[in-house]
Coordinates of C-alpha atoms and ligand atoms in Angstrom, one line a residue:
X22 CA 38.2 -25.7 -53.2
X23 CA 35.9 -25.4 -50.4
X24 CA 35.8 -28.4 -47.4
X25 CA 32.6 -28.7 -45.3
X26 CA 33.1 -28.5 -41.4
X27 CA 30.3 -29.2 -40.3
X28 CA 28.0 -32.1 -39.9
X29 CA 24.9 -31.3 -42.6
X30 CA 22.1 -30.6 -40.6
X31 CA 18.7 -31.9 -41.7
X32 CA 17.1 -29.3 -42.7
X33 CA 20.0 -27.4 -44.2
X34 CA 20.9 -30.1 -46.4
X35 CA 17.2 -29.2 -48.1
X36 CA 18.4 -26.3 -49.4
X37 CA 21.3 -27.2 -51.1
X38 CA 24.0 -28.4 -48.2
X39 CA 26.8 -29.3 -48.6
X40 CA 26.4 -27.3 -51.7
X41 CA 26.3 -29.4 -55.3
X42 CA 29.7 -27.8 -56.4
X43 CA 31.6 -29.3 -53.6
X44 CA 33.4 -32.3 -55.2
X45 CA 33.6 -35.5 -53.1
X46 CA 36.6 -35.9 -52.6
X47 CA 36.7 -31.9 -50.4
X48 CA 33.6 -33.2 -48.3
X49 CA 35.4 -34.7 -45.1
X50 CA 34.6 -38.1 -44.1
X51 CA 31.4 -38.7 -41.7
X52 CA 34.1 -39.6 -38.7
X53 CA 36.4 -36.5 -38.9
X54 CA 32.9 -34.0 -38.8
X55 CA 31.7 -32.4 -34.8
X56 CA 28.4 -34.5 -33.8
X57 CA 27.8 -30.8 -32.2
X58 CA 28.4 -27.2 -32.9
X59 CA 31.7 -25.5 -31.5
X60 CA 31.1 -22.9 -28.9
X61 CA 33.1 -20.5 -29.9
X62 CA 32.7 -17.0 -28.5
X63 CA 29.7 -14.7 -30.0
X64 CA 31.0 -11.0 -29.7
X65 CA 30.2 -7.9 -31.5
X66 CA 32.6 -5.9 -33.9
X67 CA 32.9 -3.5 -31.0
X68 CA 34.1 -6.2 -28.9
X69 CA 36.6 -8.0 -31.1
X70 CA 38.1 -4.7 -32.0
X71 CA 38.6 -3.5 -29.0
X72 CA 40.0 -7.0 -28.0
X73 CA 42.4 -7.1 -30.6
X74 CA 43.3 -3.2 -30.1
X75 CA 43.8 -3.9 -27.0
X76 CA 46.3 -6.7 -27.3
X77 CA 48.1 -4.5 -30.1
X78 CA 48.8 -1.9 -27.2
X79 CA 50.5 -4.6 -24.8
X80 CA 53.0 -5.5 -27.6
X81 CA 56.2 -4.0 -27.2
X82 CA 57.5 -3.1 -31.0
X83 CA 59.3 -1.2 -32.7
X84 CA 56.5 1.0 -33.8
X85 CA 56.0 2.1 -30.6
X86 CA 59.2 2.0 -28.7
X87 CA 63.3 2.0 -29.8
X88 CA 64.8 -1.6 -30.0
X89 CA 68.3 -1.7 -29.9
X90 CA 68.5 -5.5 -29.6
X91 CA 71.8 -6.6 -30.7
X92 CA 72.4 -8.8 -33.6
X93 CA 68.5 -9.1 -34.1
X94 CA 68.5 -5.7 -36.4
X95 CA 65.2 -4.8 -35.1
X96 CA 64.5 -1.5 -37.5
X97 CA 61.7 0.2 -38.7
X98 CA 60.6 -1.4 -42.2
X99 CA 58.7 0.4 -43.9
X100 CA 55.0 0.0 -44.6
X101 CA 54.8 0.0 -48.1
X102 CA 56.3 -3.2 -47.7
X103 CA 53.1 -4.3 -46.1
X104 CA 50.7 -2.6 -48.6
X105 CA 52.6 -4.8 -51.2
X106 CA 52.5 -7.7 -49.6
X107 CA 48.9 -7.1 -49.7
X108 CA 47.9 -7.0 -53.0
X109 CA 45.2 -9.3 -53.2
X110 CA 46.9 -10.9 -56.3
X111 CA 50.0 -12.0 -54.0
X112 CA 48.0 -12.5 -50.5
X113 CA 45.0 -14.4 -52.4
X114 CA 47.4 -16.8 -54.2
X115 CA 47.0 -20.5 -53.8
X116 CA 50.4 -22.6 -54.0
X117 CA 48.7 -25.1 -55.7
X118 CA 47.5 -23.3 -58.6
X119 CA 49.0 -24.1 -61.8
X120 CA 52.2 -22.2 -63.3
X121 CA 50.8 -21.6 -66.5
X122 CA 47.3 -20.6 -67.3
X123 CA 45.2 -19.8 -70.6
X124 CA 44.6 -16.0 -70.2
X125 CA 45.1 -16.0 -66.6
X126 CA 48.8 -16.6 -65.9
X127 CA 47.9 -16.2 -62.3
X128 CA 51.1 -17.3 -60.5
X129 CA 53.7 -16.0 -63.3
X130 CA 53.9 -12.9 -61.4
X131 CA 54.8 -14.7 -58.3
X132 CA 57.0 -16.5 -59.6
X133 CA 58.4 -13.9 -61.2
X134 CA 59.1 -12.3 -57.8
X135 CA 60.8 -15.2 -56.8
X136 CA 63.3 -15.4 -59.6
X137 CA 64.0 -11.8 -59.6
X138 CA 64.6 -11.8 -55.7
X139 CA 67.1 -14.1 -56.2
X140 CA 68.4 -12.2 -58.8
X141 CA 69.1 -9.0 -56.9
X142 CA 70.2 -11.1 -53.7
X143 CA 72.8 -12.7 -56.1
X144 CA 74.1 -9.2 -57.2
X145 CA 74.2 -8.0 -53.6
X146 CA 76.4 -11.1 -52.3
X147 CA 78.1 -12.1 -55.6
X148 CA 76.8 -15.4 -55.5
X149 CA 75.8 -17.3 -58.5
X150 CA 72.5 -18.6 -57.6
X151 CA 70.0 -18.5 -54.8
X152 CA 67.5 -20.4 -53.1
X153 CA 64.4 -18.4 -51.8
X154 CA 63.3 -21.7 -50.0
X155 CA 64.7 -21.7 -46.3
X156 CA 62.0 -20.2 -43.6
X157 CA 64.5 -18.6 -40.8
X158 CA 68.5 -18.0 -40.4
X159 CA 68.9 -21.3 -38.9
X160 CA 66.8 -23.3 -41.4
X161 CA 69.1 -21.2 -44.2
X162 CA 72.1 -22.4 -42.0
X163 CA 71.1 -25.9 -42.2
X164 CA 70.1 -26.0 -46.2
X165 CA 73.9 -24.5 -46.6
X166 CA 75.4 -27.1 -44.7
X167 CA 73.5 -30.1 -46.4
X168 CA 74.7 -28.2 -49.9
X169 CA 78.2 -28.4 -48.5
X170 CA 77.7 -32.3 -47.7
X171 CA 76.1 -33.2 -51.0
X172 CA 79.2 -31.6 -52.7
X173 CA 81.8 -33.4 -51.0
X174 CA 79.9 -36.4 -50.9
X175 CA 79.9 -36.3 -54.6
X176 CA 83.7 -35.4 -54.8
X177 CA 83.9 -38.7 -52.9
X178 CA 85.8 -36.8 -49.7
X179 CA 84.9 -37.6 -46.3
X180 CA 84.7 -34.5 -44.3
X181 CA 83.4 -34.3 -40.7
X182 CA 84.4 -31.0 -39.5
X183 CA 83.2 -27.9 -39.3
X184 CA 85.0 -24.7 -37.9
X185 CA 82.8 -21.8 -36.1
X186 CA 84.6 -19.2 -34.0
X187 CA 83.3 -18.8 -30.0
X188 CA 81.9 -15.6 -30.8
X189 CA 78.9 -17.2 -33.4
X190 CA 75.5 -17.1 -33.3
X191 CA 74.2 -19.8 -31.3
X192 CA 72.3 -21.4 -34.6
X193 CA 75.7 -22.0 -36.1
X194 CA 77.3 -24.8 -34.0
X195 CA 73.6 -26.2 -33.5
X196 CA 73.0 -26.3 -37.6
X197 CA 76.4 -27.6 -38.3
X198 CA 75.7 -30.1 -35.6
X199 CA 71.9 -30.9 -36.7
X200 CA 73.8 -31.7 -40.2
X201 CA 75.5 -34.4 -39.1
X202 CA 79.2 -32.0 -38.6
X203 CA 81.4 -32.1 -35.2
X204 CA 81.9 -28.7 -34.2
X205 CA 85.2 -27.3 -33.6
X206 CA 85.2 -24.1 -31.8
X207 CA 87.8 -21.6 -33.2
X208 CA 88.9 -18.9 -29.8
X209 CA 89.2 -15.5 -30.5
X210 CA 90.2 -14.3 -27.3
X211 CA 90.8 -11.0 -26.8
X212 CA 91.3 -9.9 -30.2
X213 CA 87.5 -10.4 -30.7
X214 CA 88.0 -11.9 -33.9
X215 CA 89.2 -14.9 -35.6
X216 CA 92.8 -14.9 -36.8
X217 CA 94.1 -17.0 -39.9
X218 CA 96.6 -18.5 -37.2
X219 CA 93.7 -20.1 -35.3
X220 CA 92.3 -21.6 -38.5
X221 CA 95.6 -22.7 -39.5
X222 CA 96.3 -24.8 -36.5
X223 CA 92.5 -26.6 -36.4
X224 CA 93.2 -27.1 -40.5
X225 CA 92.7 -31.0 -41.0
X226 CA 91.7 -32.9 -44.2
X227 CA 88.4 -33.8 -42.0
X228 CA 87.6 -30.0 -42.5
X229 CA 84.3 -29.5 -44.5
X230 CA 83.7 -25.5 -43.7
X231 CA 84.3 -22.4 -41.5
X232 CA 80.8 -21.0 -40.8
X233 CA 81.4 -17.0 -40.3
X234 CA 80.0 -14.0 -39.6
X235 CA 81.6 -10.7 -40.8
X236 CA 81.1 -8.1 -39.2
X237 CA 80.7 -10.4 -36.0
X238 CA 78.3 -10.3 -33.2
X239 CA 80.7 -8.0 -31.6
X240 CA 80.2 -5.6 -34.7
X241 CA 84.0 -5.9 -35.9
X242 CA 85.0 -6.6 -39.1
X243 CA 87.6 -9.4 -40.1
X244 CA 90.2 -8.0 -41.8
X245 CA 91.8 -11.6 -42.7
X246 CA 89.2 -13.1 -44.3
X247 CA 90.7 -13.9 -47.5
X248 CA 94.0 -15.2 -45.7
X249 CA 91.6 -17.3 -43.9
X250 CA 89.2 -18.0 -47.1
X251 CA 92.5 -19.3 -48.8
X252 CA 93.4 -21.8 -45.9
X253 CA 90.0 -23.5 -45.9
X254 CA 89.9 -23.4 -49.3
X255 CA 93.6 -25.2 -48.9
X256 CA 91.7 -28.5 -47.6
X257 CA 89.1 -27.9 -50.0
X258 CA 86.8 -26.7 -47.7
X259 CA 84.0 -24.4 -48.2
X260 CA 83.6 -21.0 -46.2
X261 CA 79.5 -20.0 -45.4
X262 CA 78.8 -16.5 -44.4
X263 CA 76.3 -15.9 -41.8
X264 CA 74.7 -13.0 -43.3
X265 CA 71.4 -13.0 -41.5
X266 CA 72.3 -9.4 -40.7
X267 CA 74.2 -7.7 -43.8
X268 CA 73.5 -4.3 -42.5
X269 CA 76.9 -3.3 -42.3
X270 CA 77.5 -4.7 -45.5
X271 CA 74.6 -3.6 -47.8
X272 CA 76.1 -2.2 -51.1
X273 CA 79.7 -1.9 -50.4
X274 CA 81.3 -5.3 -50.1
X275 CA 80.3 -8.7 -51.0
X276 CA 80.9 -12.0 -49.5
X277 CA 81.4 -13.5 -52.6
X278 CA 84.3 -11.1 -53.7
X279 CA 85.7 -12.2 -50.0
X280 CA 86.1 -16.1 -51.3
X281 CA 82.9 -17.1 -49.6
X282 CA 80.9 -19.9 -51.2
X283 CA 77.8 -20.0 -49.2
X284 CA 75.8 -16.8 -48.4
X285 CA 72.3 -17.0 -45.9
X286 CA 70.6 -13.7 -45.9
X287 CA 67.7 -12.9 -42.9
X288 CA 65.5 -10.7 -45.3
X289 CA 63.5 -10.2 -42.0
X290 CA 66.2 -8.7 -40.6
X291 CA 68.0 -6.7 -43.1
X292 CA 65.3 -6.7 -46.1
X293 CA 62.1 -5.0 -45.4
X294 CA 60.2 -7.9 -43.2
X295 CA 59.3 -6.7 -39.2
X296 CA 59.9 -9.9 -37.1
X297 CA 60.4 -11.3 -33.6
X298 CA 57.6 -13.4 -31.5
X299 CA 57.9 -16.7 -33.7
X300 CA 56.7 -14.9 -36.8
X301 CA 57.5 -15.8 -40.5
X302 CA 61.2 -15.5 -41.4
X303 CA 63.3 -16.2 -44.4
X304 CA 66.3 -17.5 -44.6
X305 CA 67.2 -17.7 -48.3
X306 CA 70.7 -19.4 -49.5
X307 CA 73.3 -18.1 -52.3
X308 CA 75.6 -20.3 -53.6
X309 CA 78.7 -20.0 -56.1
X310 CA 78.3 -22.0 -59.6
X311 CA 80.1 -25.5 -58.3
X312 CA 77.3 -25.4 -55.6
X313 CA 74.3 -24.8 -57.8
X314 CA 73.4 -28.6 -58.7
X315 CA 72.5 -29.2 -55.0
X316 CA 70.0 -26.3 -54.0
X317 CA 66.8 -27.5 -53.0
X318 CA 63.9 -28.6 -55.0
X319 CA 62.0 -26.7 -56.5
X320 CA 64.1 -23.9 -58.2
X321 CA 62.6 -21.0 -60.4
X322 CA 63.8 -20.8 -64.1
X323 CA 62.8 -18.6 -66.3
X324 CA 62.4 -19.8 -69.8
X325 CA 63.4 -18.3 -73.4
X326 CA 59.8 -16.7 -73.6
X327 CA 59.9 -14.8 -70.8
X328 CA 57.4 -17.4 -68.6
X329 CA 58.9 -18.5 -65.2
X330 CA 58.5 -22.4 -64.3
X331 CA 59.4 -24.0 -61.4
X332 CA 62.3 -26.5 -61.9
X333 CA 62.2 -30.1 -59.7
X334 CA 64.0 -32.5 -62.0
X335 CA 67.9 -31.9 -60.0
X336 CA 69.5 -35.3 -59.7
X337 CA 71.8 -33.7 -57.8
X338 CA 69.5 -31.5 -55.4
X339 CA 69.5 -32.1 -51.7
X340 CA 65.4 -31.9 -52.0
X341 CA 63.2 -30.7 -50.1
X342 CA 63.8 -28.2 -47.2
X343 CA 60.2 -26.2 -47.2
X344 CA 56.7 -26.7 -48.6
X345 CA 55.6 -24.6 -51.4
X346 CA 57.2 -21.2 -52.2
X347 CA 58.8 -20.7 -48.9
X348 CA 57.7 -17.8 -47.0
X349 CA 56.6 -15.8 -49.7
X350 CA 54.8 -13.4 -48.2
X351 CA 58.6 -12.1 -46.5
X352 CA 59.8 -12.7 -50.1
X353 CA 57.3 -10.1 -51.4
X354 CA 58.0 -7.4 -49.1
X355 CA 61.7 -8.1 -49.3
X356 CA 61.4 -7.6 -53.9
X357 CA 59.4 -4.6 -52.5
X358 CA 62.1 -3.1 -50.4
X359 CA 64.7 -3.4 -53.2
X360 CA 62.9 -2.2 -55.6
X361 CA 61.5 0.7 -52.8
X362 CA 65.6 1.7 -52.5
X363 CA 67.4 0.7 -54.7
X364 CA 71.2 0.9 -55.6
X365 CA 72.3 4.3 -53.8
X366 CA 69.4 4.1 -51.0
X367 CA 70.7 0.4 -49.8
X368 CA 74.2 1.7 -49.5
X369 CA 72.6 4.6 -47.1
X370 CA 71.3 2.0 -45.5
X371 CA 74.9 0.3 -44.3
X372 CA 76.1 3.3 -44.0
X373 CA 73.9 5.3 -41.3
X374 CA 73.5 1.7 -39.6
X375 CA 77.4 1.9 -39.0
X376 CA 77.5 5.9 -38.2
X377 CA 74.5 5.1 -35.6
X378 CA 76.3 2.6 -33.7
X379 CA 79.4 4.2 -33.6
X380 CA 77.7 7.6 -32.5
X381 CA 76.4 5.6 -29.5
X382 CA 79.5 3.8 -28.8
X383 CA 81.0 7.1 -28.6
X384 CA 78.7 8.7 -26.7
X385 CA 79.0 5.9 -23.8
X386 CA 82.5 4.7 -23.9
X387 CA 83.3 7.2 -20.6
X388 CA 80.4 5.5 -19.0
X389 CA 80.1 1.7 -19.4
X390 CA 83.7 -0.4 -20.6
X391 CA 83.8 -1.1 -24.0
X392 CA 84.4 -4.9 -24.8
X393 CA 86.8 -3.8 -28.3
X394 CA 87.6 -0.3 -28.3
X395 CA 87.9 0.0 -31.9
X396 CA 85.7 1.3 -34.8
X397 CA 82.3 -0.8 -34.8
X398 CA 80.5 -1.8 -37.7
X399 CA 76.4 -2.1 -37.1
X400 CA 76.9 -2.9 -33.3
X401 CA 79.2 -3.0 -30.7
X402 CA 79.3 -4.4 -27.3
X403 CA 79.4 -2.8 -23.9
X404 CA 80.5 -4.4 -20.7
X405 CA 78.6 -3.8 -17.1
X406 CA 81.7 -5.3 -15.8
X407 CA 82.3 -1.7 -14.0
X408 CA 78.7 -1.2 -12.6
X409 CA 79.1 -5.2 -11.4
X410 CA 81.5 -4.4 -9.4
X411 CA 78.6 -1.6 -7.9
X412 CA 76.1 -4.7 -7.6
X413 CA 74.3 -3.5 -11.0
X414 CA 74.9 -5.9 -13.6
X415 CA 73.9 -6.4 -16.9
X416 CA 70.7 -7.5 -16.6
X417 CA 70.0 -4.3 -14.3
X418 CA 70.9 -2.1 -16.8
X419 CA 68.5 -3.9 -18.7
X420 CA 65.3 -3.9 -16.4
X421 CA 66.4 -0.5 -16.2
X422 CA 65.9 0.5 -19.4
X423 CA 62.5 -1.1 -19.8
X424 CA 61.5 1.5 -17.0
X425 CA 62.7 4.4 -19.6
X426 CA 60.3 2.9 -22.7
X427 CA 63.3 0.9 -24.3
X428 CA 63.6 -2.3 -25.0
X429 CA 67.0 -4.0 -23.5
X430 CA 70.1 -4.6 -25.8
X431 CA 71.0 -8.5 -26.2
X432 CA 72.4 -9.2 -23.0
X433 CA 75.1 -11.6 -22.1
X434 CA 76.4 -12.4 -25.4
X435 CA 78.6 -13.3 -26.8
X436 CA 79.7 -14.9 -23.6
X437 CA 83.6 -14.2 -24.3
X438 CA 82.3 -10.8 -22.8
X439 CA 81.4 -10.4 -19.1
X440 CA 78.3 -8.8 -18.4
X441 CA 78.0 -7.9 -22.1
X442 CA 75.3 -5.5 -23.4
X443 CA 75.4 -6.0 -27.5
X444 CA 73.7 -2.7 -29.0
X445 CA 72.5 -2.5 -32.6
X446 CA 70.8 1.4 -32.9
X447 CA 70.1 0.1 -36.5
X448 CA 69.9 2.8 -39.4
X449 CA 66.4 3.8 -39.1
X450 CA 66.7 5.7 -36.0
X451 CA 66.8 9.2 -35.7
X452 CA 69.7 11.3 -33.7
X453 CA 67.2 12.4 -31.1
X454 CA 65.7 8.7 -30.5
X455 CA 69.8 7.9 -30.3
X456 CA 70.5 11.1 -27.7
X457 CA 67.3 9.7 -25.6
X458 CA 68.8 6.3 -25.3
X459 CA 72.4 7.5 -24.4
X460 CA 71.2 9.9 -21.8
X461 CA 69.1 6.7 -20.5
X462 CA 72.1 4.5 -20.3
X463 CA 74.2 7.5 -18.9
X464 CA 71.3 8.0 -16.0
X465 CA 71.5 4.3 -15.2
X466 CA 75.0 4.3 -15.0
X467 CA 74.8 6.9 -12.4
X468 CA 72.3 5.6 -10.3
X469 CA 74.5 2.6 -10.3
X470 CA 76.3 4.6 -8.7
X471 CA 74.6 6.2 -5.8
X472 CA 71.8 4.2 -5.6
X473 CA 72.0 0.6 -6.7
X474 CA 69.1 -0.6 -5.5
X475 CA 66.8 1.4 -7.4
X476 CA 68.3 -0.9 -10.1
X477 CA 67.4 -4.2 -8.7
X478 CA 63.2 -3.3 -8.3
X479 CA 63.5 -2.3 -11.7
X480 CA 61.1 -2.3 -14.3
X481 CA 58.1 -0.7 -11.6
X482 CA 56.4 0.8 -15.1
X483 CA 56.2 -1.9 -17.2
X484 CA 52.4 -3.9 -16.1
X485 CA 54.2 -7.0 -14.9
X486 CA 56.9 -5.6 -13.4
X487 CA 60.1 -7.9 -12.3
X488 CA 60.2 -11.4 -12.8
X489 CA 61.3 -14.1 -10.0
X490 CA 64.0 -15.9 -12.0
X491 CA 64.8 -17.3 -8.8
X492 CA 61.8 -19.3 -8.8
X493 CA 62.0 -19.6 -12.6
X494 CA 64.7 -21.4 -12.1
X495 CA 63.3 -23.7 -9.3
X496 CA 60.3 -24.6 -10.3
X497 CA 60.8 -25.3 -13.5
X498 CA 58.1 -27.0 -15.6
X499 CA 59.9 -30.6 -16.1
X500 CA 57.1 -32.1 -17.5
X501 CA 57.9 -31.3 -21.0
X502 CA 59.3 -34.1 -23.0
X503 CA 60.8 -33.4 -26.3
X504 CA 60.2 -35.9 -29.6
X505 CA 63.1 -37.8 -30.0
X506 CA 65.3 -37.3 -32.5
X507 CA 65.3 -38.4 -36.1
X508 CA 67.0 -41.7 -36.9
X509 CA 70.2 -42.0 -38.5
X510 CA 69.6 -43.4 -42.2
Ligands
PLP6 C1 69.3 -13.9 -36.2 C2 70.6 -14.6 -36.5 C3 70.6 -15.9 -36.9 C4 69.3 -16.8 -36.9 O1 68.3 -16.4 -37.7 P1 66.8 -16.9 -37.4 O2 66.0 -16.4 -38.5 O3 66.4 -16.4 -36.1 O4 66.8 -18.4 -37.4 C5 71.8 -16.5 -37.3 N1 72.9 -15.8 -37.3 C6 73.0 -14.5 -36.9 C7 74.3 -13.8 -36.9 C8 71.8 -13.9 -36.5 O5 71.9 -12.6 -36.1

């Protein structure tokens, strides 16, 4: 379908403007057209390349520089992802095409892409069903909780509650909250992670789930989840796993074999997508069997003769979370990625993310504190507490590294460590890009040492150089209102 823009000048519409083929109903009405033309800037090839190459050499990414940003698993993914994702008959596709087509079948093979994502994700988390819809963690996070109220809604139990631990992603508590749940915050103190005593003492009948993430942000693993899986399960509760990062996981356990019921995945995080700067995510959702009726509309089924149709008739769905497909373009280069790797390759994946951080960890434990001094899964977190005391804290270290060519670890969370510097190497990096950053860290650690104020100028390489978050803070821009928020029903 084409749409005309632009008023029809006079003499164009001589030679056939708009053009005969453009049905009425695409040609927009008189009061929506410009009465003049845009001015938009006239510049040659030369000048738009160099505009754009330009831009592409500002960005800091992880094609240029190492990105050891904790719990954000910014790896390498590779670029036959992107040559798939490509394909003109995937990036070409209209969402409004039909399913089924004489001869053409044009959208059965994107479809097909969908059902058998979802297939593989289900055999990866032991989950029964997925839905590829969500667009991000948090949107996933959200779809999961609405699944969990649909179901107890329909079991006729009132359930206001849900659990998260103080060490949780910050989208946890927020889409817990956003569904309509009061947050109760589970301590872990200083054993990093939650404990089945904890959850036994915030158990109520009001309890609707335990959101978790295992390995947590602090990159340990929870050896009592299935004590803890049993106690929710008690008050017939429902435990979601926050697996927007599974690469500690990938091939060697599954949350559903841990008693978990709902399962997000990040595939731009773990599977195969690059993302960061507001780009497309997605956030897809696995569910066991019980949970099934309630995933969104539409789901993917594919029929007795091998076609794929899209299902919308659920009585029992929770409807709508996304337009269309959901991000299927992330979609495509996660099928791509599992397909690229397969079985043995994915569990090479988990394990040289796990043997990377725990090299580092190693390699700096004499130099910075370590928050839990303990064997790490995919990350670990440090603590500038020691170079604080100096007057180099943890967000020197960080402008310090920027002045090396790396990009800063998460700092200051989670915030049940001081000064904490979360570090995620991620499996695609090699021993030498590793050896670079610890000798980094070790050199700032040092000058923290003997000269501390080298560490407060810091970065003096990078084009803007420090920022005055003194004055960001004191001149903020109050101006900005936000909508208000939806009404109750
Ligand atoms: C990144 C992340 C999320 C949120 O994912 P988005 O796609 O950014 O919404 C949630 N939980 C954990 C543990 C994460 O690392």
């Amino acid at each position: 379908m084409r749409v005309i823009f632009e008023k029809s000048t006079p003499g164009r519409r001589g030679v056939g403007f708009p053009p005969s083929d453009v049905p009425a109903h695409a040609v927009l009405p008189p009061e929506c057209l410009r009465a003049t033309r845009a001015e938009l800037p006239e510049v040659s090839e030369l000048e738009a390349v160099r505009h754009f190459t330009r831009l592409s050499q500002r960005n800091f990414s992880v094609d240029t520089n190492f990105y050891p940003l904790g719990s954000c698993t910014m790896k390498y993914n590779p670029k036959f992802c992107e040559v798939v994702a490509r394909l003109e008959g995937f990036s070409q596709l209209h969402p409004l095409l039909p399913q089924l087509r004489r001869g053409g079948m044009l959208t059965q093979g994107a479809l097909g892409v969908l059902y058998e994502t979802a297939r593989l994700l289900c055999e990866i988390t032991g989950m029964a069903q997925f839905t590829m819809q969500p667009l991000a963690g948090a949107h996933g996070e959200l779809t999961g909780a609405m699944i969990i109220a649909a179901y107890h809604r329909q079991q006729g139990k009132r359930k206001t509650r849900v659990i998260i631990p103080d060490s949780a992603h910050g989208t946890n508590p927020a889409s817990a909250a956003i569904a309509g749940y009061e947050v109760v915050v589970a301590p872990t103190g200083d054993r990093g992670v939650l404990d089945a005593q904890t959850v036994e003492e915030l158990l109520s009948d009001e309890v609707a789930a335990l959101m978790l993430t295992c390995p947590n942000t602090l990159g340990l693993f929870n050896s009592q989840i299935r004590e803890i899986a049993d106690l929710i399960h008690g008050v017939d509760g429902l435990m979601y796993y926050d697996g927007a990062n599974l690469n500690a996981l990938l091939g060697r356990a599954r949350p559903g074999d841990m008693g978990f019921d709902v399962v997000h995945l990040n595939l731009h995080k773990t599977f195969g997508a690059p993302h960061g700067g507001g780009g497309p995510g997605a956030g897809p959702v696995g569910v066991v069997e019980r949970l099934a009726p309630f995933l969104p509309t539409s789901v993917v089924e594919k029929r007795s003769d091998g076609t794929y149709s899209l299902q919308y008739d659920r009585k029992d769905s929770i409807g709508y979370v996304a337009p269309f497909y959901g991000s299927f373009g992330v979609i495509v280069r996660a099928y791509a990625y599992l397909l690229l790797l397969g079985g043995d390759c994915l569990k090479s994946v988990s394990g040289n993310a796990v043997l990377n951080a725990n090299y580092v960890l190693a390699r700096l434990k004499d130099h910075y504190e370590v928050a839990f001094d303990r064997r790490c899964m995919h990350e670990f977190v440090l603590s500038a507490s020691r170079q604080a005391r100096m007057g180099v804290k943890a967000l020197d270290v960080a402008k310090g590294l920027l002045d090396r060519g790396i990009h800063p670890p998460t700092v200051y969370f989670p915030q049940t460590v001081p000064e904490a510097l979360m570090i995620e190497p991620t499996e695609t990096e090699s021993k030498e890009t590793l050896d670079a950053f610890v000798a980094a860290m070790i050199e700032i650690a040092r000058l923290a040492e003997q000269d501390p104020d080298a560490l407060h100028e810091a970065p003096t390489q990078t084009p803007v150089g420090r920022l005055d978050e003194v004055a960001a803070a004191r001149n903020q821009d109050t101006s900005y209102t936000p909508p208000a928020p939806p009404v109750e029903q």
